[in-house]
mmCIF file of C-alpha atoms and ligand atoms in Angstrom:
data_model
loop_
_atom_site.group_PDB
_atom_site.id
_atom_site.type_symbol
_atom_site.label_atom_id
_atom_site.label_comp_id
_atom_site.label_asym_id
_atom_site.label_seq_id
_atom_site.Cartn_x
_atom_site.Cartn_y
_atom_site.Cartn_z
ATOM 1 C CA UNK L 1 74.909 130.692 93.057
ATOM 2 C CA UNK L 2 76.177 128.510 90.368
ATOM 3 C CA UNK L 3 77.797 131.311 88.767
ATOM 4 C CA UNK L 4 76.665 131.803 85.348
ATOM 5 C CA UNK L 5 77.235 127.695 85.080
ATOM 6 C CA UNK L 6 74.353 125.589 84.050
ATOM 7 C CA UNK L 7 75.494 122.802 86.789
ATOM 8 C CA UNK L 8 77.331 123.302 89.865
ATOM 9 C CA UNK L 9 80.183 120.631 89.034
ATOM 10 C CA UNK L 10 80.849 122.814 86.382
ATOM 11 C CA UNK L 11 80.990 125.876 88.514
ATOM 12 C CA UNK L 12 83.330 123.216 90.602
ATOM 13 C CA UNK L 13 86.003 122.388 87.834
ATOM 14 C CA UNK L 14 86.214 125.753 87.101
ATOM 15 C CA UNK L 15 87.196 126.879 90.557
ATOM 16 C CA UNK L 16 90.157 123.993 90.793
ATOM 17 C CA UNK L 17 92.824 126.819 90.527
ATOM 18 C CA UNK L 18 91.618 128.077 93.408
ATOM 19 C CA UNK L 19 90.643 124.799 95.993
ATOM 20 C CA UNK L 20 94.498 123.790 95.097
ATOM 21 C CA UNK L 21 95.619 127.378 95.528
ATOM 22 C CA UNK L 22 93.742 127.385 99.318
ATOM 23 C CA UNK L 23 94.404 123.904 100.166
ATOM 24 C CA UNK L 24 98.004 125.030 100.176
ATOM 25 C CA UNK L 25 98.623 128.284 101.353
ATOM 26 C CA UNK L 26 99.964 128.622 104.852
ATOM 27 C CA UNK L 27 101.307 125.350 104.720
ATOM 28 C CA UNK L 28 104.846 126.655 103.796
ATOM 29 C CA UNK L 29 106.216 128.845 106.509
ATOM 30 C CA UNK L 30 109.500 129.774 107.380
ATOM 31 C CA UNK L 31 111.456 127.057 105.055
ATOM 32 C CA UNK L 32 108.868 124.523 106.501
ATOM 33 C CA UNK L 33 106.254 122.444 105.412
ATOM 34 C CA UNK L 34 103.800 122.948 108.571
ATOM 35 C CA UNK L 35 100.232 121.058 108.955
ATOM 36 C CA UNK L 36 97.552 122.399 110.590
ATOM 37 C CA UNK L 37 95.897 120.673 114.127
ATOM 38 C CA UNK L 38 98.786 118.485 114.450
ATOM 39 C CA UNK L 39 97.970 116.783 117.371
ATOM 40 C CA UNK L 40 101.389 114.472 116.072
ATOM 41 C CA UNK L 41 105.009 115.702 117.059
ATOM 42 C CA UNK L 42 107.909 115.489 114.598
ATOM 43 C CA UNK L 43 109.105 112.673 116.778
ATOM 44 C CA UNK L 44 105.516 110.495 116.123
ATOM 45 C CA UNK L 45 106.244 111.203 112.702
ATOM 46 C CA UNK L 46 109.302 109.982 112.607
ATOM 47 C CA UNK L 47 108.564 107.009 114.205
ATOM 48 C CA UNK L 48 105.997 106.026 111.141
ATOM 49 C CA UNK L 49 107.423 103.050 109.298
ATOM 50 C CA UNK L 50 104.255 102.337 107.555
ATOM 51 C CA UNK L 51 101.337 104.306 105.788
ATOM 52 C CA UNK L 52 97.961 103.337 104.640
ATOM 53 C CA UNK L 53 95.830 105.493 102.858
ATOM 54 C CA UNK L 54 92.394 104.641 103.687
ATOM 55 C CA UNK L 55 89.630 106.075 101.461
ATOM 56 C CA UNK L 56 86.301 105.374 99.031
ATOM 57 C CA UNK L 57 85.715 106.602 95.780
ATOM 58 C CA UNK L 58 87.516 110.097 93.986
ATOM 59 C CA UNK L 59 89.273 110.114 97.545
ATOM 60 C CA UNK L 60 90.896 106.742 97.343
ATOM 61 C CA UNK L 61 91.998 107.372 94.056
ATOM 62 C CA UNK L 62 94.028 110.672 95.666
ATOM 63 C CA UNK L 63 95.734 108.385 97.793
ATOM 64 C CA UNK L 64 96.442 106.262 94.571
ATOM 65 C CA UNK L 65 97.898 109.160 93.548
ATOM 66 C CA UNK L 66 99.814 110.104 96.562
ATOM 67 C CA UNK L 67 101.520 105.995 97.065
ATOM 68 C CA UNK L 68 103.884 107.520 94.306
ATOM 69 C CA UNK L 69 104.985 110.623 95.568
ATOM 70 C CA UNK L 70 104.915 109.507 99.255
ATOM 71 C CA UNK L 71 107.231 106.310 98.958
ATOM 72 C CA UNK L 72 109.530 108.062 96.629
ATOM 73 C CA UNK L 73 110.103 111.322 98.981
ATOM 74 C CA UNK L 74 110.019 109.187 102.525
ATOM 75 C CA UNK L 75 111.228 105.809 101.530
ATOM 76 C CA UNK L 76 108.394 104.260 103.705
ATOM 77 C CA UNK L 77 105.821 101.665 101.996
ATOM 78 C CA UNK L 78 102.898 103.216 101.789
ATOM 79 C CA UNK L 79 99.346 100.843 100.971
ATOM 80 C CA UNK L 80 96.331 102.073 99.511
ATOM 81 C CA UNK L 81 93.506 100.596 100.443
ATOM 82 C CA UNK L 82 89.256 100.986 99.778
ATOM 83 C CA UNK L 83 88.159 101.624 103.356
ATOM 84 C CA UNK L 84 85.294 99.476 103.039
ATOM 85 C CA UNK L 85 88.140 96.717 102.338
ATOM 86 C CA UNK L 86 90.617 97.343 105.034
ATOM 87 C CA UNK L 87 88.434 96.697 108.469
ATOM 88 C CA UNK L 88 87.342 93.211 107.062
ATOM 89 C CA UNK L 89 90.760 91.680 106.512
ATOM 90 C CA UNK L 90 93.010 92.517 110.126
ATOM 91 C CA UNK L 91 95.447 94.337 108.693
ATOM 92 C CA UNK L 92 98.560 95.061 110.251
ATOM 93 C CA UNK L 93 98.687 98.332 112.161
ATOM 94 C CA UNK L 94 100.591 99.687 115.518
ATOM 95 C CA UNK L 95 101.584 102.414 116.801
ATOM 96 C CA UNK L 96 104.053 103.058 114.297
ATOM 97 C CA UNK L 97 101.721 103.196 111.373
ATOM 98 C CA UNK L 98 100.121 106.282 110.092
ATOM 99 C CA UNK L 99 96.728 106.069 108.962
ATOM 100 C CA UNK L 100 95.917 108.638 106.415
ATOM 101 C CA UNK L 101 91.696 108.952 106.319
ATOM 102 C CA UNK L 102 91.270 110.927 102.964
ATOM 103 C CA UNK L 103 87.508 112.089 102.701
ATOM 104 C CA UNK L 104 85.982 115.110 101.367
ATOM 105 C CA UNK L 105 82.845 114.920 103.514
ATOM 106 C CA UNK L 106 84.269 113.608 106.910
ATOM 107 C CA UNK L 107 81.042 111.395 107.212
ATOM 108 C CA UNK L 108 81.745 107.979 105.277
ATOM 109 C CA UNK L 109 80.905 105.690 107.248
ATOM 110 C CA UNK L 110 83.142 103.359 105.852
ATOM 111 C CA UNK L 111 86.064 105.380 105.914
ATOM 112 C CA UNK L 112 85.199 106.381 109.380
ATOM 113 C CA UNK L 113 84.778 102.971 110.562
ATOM 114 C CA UNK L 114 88.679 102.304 109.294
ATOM 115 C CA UNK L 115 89.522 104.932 111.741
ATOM 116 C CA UNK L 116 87.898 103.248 114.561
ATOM 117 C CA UNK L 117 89.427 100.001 113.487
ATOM 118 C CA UNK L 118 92.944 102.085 112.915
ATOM 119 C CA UNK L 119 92.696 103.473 116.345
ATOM 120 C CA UNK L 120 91.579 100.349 118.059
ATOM 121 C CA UNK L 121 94.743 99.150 117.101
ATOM 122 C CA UNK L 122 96.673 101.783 119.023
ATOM 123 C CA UNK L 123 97.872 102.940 114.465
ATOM 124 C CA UNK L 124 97.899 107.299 114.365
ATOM 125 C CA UNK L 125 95.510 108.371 112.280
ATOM 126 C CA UNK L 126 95.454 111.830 110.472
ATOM 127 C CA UNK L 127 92.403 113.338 108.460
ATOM 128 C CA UNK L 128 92.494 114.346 105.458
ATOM 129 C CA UNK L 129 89.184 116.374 105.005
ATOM 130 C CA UNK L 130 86.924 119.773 103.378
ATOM 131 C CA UNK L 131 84.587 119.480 106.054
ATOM 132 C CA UNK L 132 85.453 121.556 109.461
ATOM 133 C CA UNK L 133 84.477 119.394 112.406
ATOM 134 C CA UNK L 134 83.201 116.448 110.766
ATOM 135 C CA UNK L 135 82.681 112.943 112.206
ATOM 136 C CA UNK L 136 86.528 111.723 110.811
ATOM 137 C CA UNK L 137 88.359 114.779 111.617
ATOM 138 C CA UNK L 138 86.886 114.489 115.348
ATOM 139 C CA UNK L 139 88.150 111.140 115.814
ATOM 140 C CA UNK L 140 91.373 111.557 114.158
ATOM 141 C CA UNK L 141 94.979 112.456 115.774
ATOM 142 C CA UNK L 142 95.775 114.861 113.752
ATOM 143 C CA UNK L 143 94.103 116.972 110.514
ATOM 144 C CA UNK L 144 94.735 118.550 107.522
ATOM 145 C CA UNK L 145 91.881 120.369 105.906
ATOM 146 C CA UNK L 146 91.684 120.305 102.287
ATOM 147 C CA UNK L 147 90.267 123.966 101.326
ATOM 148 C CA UNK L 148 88.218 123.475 98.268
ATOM 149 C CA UNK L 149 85.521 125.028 99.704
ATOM 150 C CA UNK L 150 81.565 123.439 99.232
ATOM 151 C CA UNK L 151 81.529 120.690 96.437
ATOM 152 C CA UNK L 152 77.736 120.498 95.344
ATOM 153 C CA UNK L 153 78.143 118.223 92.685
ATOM 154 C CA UNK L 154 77.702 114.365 93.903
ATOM 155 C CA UNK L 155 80.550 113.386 91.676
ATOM 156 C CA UNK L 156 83.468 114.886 93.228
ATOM 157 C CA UNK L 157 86.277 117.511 91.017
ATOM 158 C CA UNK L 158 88.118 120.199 93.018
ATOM 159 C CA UNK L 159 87.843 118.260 96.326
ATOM 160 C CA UNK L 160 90.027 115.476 94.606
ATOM 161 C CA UNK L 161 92.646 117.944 93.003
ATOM 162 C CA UNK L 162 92.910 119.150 96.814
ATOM 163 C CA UNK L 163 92.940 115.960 97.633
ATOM 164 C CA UNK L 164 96.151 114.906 95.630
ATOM 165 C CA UNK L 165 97.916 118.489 97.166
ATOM 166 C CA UNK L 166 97.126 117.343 100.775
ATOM 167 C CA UNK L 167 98.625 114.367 100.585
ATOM 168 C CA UNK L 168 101.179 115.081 99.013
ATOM 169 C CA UNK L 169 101.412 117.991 101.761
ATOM 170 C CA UNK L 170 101.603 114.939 103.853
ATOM 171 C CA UNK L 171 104.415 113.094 102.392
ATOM 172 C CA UNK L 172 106.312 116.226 102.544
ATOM 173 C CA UNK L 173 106.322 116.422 106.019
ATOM 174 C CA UNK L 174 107.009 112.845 106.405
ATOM 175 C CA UNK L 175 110.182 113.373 104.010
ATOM 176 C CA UNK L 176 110.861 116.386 106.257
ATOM 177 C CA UNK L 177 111.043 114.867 109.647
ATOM 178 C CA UNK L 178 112.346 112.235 108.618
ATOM 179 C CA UNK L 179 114.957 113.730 106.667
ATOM 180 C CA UNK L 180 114.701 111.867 103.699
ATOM 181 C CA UNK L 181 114.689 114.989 101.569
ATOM 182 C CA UNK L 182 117.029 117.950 102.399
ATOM 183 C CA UNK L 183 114.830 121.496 103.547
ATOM 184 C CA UNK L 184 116.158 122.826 99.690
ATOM 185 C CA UNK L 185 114.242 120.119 98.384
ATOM 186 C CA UNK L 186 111.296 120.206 100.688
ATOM 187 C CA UNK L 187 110.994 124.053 99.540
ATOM 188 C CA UNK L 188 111.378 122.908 95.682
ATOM 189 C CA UNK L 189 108.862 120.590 96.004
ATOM 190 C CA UNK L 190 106.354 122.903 97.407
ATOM 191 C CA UNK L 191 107.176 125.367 95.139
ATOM 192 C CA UNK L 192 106.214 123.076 92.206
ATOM 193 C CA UNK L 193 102.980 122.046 93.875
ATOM 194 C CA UNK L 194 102.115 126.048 94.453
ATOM 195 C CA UNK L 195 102.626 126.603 90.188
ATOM 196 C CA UNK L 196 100.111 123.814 89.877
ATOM 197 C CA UNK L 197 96.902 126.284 90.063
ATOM 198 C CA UNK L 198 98.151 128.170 87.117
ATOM 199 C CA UNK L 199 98.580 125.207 85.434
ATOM 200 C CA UNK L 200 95.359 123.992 86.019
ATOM 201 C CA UNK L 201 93.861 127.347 85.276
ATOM 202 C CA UNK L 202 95.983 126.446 81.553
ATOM 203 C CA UNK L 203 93.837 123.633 81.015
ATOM 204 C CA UNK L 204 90.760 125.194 81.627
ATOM 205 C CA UNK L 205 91.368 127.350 79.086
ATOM 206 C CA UNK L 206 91.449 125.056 76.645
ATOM 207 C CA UNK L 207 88.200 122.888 77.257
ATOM 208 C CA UNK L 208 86.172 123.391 73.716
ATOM 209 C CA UNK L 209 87.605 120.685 72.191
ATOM 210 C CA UNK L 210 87.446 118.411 74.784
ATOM 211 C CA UNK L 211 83.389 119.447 75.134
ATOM 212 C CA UNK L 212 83.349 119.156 71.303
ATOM 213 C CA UNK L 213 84.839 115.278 71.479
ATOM 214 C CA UNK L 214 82.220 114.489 74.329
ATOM 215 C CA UNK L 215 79.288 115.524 71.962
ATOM 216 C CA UNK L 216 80.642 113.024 69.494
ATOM 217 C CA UNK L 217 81.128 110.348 72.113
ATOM 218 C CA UNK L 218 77.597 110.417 73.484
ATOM 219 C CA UNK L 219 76.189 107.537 71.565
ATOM 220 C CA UNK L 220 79.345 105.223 72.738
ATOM 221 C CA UNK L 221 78.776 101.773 74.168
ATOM 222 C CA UNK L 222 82.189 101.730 76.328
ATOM 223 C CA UNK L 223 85.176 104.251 77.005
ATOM 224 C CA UNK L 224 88.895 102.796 77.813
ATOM 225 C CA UNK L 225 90.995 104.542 79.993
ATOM 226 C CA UNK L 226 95.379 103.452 80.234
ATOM 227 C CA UNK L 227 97.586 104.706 82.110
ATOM 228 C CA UNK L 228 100.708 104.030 83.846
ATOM 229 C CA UNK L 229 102.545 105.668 87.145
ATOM 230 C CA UNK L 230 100.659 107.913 87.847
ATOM 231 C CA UNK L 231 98.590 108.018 85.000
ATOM 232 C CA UNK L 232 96.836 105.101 86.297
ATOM 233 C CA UNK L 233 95.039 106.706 89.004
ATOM 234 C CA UNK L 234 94.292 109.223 86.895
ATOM 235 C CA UNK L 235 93.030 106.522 84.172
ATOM 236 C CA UNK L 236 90.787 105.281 86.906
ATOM 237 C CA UNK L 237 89.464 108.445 88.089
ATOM 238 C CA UNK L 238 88.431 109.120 84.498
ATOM 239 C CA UNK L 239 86.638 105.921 84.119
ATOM 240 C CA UNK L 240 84.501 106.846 87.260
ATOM 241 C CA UNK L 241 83.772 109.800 86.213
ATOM 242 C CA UNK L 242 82.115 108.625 83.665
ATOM 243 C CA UNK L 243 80.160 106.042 84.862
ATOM 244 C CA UNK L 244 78.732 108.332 87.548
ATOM 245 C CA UNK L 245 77.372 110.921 85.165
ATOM 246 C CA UNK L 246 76.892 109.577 81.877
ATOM 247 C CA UNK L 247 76.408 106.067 83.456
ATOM 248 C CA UNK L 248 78.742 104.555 80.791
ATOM 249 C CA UNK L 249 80.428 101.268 80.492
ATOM 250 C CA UNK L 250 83.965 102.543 81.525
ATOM 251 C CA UNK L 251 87.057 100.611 82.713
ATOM 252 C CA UNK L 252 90.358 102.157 83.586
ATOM 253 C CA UNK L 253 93.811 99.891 83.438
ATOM 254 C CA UNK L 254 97.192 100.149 83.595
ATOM 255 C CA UNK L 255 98.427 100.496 80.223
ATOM 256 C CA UNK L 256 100.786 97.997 80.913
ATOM 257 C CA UNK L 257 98.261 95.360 81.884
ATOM 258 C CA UNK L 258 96.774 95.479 78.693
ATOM 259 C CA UNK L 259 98.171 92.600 77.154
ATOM 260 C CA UNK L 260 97.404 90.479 79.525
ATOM 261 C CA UNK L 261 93.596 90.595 79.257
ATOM 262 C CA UNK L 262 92.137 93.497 78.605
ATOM 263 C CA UNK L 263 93.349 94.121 74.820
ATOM 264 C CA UNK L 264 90.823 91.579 73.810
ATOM 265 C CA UNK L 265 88.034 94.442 74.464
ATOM 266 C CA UNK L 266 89.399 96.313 72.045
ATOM 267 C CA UNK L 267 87.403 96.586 68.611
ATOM 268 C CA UNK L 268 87.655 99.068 65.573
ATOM 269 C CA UNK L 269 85.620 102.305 67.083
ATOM 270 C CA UNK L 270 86.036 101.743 70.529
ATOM 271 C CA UNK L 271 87.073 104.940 72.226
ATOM 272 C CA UNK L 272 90.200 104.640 74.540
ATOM 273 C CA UNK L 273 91.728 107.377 76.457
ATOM 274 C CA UNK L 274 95.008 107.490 77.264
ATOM 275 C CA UNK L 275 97.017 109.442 79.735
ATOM 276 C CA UNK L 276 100.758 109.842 78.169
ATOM 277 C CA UNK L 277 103.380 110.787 81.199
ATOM 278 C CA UNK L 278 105.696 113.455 80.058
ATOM 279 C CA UNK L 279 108.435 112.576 77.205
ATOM 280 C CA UNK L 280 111.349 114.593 79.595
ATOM 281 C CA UNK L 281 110.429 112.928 82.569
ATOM 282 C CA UNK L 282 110.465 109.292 82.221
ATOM 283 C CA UNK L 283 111.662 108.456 78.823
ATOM 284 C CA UNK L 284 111.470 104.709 79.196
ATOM 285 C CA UNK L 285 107.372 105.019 81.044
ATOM 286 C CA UNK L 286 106.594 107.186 77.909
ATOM 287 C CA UNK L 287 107.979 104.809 75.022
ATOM 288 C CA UNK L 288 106.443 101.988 76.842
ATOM 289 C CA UNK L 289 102.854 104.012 76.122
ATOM 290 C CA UNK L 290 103.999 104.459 72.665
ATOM 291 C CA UNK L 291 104.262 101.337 71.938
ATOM 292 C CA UNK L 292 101.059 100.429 73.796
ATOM 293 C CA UNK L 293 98.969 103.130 71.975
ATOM 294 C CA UNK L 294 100.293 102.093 68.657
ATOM 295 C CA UNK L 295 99.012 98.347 69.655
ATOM 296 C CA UNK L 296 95.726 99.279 70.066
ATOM 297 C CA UNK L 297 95.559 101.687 67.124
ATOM 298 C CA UNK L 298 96.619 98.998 65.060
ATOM 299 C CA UNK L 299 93.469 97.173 66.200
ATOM 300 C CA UNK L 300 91.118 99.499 65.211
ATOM 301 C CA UNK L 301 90.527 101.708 68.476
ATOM 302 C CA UNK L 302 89.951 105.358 68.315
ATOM 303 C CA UNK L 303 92.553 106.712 70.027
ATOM 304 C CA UNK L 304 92.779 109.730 72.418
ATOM 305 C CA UNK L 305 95.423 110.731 73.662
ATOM 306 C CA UNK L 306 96.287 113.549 76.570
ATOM 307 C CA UNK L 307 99.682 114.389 76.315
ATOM 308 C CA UNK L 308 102.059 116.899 77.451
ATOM 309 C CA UNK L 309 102.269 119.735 74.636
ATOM 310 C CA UNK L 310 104.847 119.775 71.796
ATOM 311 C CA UNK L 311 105.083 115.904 72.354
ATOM 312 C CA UNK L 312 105.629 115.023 68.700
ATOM 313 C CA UNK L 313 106.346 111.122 69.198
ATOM 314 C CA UNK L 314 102.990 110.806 70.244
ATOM 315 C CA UNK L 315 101.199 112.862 67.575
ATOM 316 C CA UNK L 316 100.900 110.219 64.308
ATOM 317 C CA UNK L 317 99.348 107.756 67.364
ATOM 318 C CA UNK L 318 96.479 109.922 68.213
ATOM 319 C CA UNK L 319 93.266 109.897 66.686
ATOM 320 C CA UNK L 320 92.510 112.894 68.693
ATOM 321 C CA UNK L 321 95.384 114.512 70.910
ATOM 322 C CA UNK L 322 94.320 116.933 74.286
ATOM 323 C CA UNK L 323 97.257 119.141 75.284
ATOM 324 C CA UNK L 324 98.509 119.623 78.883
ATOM 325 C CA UNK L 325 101.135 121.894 80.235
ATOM 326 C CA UNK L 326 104.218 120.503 80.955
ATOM 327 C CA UNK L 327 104.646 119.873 84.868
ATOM 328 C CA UNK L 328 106.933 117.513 86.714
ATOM 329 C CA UNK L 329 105.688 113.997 86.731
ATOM 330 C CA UNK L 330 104.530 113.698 90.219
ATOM 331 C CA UNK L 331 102.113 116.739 89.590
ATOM 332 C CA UNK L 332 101.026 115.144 86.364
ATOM 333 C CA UNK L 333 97.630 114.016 87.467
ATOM 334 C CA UNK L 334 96.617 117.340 88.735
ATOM 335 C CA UNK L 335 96.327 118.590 85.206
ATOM 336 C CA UNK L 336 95.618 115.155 83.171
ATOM 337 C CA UNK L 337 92.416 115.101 85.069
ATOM 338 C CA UNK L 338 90.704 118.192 84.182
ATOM 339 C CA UNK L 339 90.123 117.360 80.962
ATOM 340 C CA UNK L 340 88.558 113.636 81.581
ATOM 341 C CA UNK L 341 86.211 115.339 83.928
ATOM 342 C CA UNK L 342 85.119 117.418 81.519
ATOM 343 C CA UNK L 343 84.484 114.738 79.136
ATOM 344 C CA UNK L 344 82.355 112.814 81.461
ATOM 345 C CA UNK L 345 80.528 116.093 81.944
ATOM 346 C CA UNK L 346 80.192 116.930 78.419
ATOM 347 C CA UNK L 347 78.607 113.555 77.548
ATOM 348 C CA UNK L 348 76.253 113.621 80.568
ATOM 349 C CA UNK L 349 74.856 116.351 79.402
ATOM 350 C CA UNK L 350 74.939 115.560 75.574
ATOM 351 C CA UNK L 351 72.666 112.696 77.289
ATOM 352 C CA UNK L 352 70.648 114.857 78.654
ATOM 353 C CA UNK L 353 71.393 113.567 82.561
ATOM 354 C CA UNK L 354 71.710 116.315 85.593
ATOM 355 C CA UNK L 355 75.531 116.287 86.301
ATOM 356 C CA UNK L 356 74.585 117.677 89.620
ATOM 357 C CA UNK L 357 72.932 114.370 90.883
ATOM 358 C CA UNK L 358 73.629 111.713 89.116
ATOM 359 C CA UNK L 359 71.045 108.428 89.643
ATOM 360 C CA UNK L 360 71.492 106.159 92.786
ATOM 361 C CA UNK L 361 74.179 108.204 93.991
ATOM 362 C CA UNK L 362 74.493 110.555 96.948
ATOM 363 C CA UNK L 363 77.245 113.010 98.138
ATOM 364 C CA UNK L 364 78.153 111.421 101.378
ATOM 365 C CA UNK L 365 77.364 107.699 102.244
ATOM 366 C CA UNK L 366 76.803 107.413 105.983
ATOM 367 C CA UNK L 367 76.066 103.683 105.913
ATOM 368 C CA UNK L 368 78.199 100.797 105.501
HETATM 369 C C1 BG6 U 428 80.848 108.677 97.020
HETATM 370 C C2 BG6 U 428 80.737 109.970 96.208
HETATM 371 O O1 BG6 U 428 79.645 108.199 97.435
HETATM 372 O O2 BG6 U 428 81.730 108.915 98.094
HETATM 373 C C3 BG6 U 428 82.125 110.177 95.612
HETATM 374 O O3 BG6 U 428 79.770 109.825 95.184
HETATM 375 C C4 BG6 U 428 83.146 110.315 96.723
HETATM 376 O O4 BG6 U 428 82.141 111.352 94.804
HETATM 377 C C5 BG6 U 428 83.063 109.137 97.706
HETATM 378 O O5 BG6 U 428 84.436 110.362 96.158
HETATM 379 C C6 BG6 U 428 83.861 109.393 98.964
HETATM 380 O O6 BG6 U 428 83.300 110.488 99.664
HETATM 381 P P1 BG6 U 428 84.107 111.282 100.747
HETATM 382 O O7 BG6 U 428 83.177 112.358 101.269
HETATM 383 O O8 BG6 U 428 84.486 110.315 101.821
HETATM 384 O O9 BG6 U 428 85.314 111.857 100.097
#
């Protein structure tokens, strides 16, 4: 059942082409972006003048993701917030705010308990979810199932690369009825997001190297991760990764933060990843890397750099350099991941840990 794979995550990163490729089909139908049980009318959505993405681990870090994309298509604030977080401090909700409930399981207790709390205070709440008829999807207004079919592995892959296409399914629709973007661009947009498996399925085909630079990091103390825009998220997802499975000291930052504290970590040796955005895309958000990658060479880091392919700026930075297809911006993160979950699976298993079931965790948390 694992497919000729020695480990079901890696069964799981392998089939990413295809949990993006099912999370979105049928959600484009007759120039439309259409949900499925959408127990919320056009005019509830356009109502919305607020959106909170409520989630815990991988998930809230698609909803990280997502604040991008969502704001800059709908033009409503959008807050991201750790579910166990968002009960505990009132928040401001009515019935005006959407409530986005991103969870691969549907059983979290404390992203289902930010439901209750959502719903208590009259806020819609929609599910995002891979589990038919779980406990968050049942007490949600409205759902929309992510379709990456079972994820064995505790740490989760293709359930957060559906993630990331459901929301931004989400802010489509938003865009849509409010009419923020024009149905052309709507279409576009989808049309990107529906090229993304192929991409992905790129990457995969280019893993060696990455599983040959996990070998060699095995023996590390601590892993970096920088990123901006987007790339953050992603820099953060990579760091968790890798605690989880190779339980490795691993911190993610905005690249841009780095000055202000966390370049004192950095010593001759130490590994740091970096997610570069796109040179085409935003110029300025790409020299701004540049410069920060060159800082932290100078001080002795080893660098390693993902960046988009036939970026030669970046090249005499990188100690190492991991290609990615070029994508729009937005969709960035759904091919900058693959290979950092890859390297947190190669050095698990250089390790000699199960990837499957990593220590002290489980695959859904049903207590607070
Ligand atoms: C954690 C899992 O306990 O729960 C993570 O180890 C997961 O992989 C997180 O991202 C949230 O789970 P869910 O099911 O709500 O998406």
């Amino acid at each position: 059942e694992k497919g000729g794979h020695e480990y079901f995550m890696l069964k799981e990163i392998d089939e990413q082409p295809t949990a993006l490729a099912d999370t979105l089909r049928g959600h484009f139908s007759d120039g439309r972006i259409v949900l499925d049980e959408q127990r919320l009318s056009d005019q509830d959505l356009r109502d919305v003048d607020k959106v909170f993405v409520v989630a815990c681990g991988s998930a809230y870090h698609s909803g990280l993701v997502a604040k991008y994309a969502i704001e800059h298509w709908t033009r409503l604030p959008v807050e991201v917030e750790l579910a166990s977080e968002f009960r505990y401090r009132d928040p401001v909700l009515d019935r005006d705010t959407l409530v986005v409930a991103v969870s691969q399981s549907g059983e979290t207790a404390d992203t289902l308990e930010a439901v209750r709390h959502a719903r208590e205070q009259k806020a819609r709440v929609l599910a995002v979810c891979n589990t038919n008829g779980a406990q968050i999807p049942r007490e949600s207004d409205a759902v929309l199932y992510t379709h990456a079919g079972p994820e064995i592995g505790v740490a989760s892959t293709k359930a957060f690369l559906a993630q990331i296409a459901a929301n931004y399914l989400v802010g489509l629709a938003l865009a849509q009825a409010r009419g923020t973007k024009y149905p052309d661009e709507v279409a576009r947009e989808f049309h990107e997001l529906a090229a993304m498996p192929e991409a992905v399925r790129q990457v995969l085909g280019t893993t060696e190297q990455v599983k040959a630079l996990g070998r060699e990091l095995s023996e590390a103390k601590a892993v970096l991760f920088l990123g901006r825009h987007v790339g953050y998220p992603v820099a953060l997802e990579g760091a968790l990764k890798l605690k989880e499975l190779a339980y490795m000291h691993a911190e993610g930052f905005a690249a841009g933060e780095l000055k202000h504290g966390p370049i004192a970590l950095i010593e001759p040796g130490l590994p740091v990843v970096v997610v570069m955005p796109s040179p085409k895309g935003r110029a300025v958000l790409h020299s701004k890397l540049v410069s920060n990658i060159s800082e932290i060479q100078a001080r002795g880091a080893r660098t390693i750099v993902i960046a988009e392919e036939g970026d030669e700026t970046v090249r005499p930075f990188a100690d190492e350099l991991i290609e990615i297809p070029a994508v729009p911006t937005l969709l960035q993160p759904l091919v900058s991941t693959v290979p950092l979950q890859v390297l947190a699976a190669e050095i698990a298993r250089s390790r000699g840990y199960d990837v499957d079931k990593p220590r002290n965790l489980a695959k859904s948390v049903t207590v607070e």
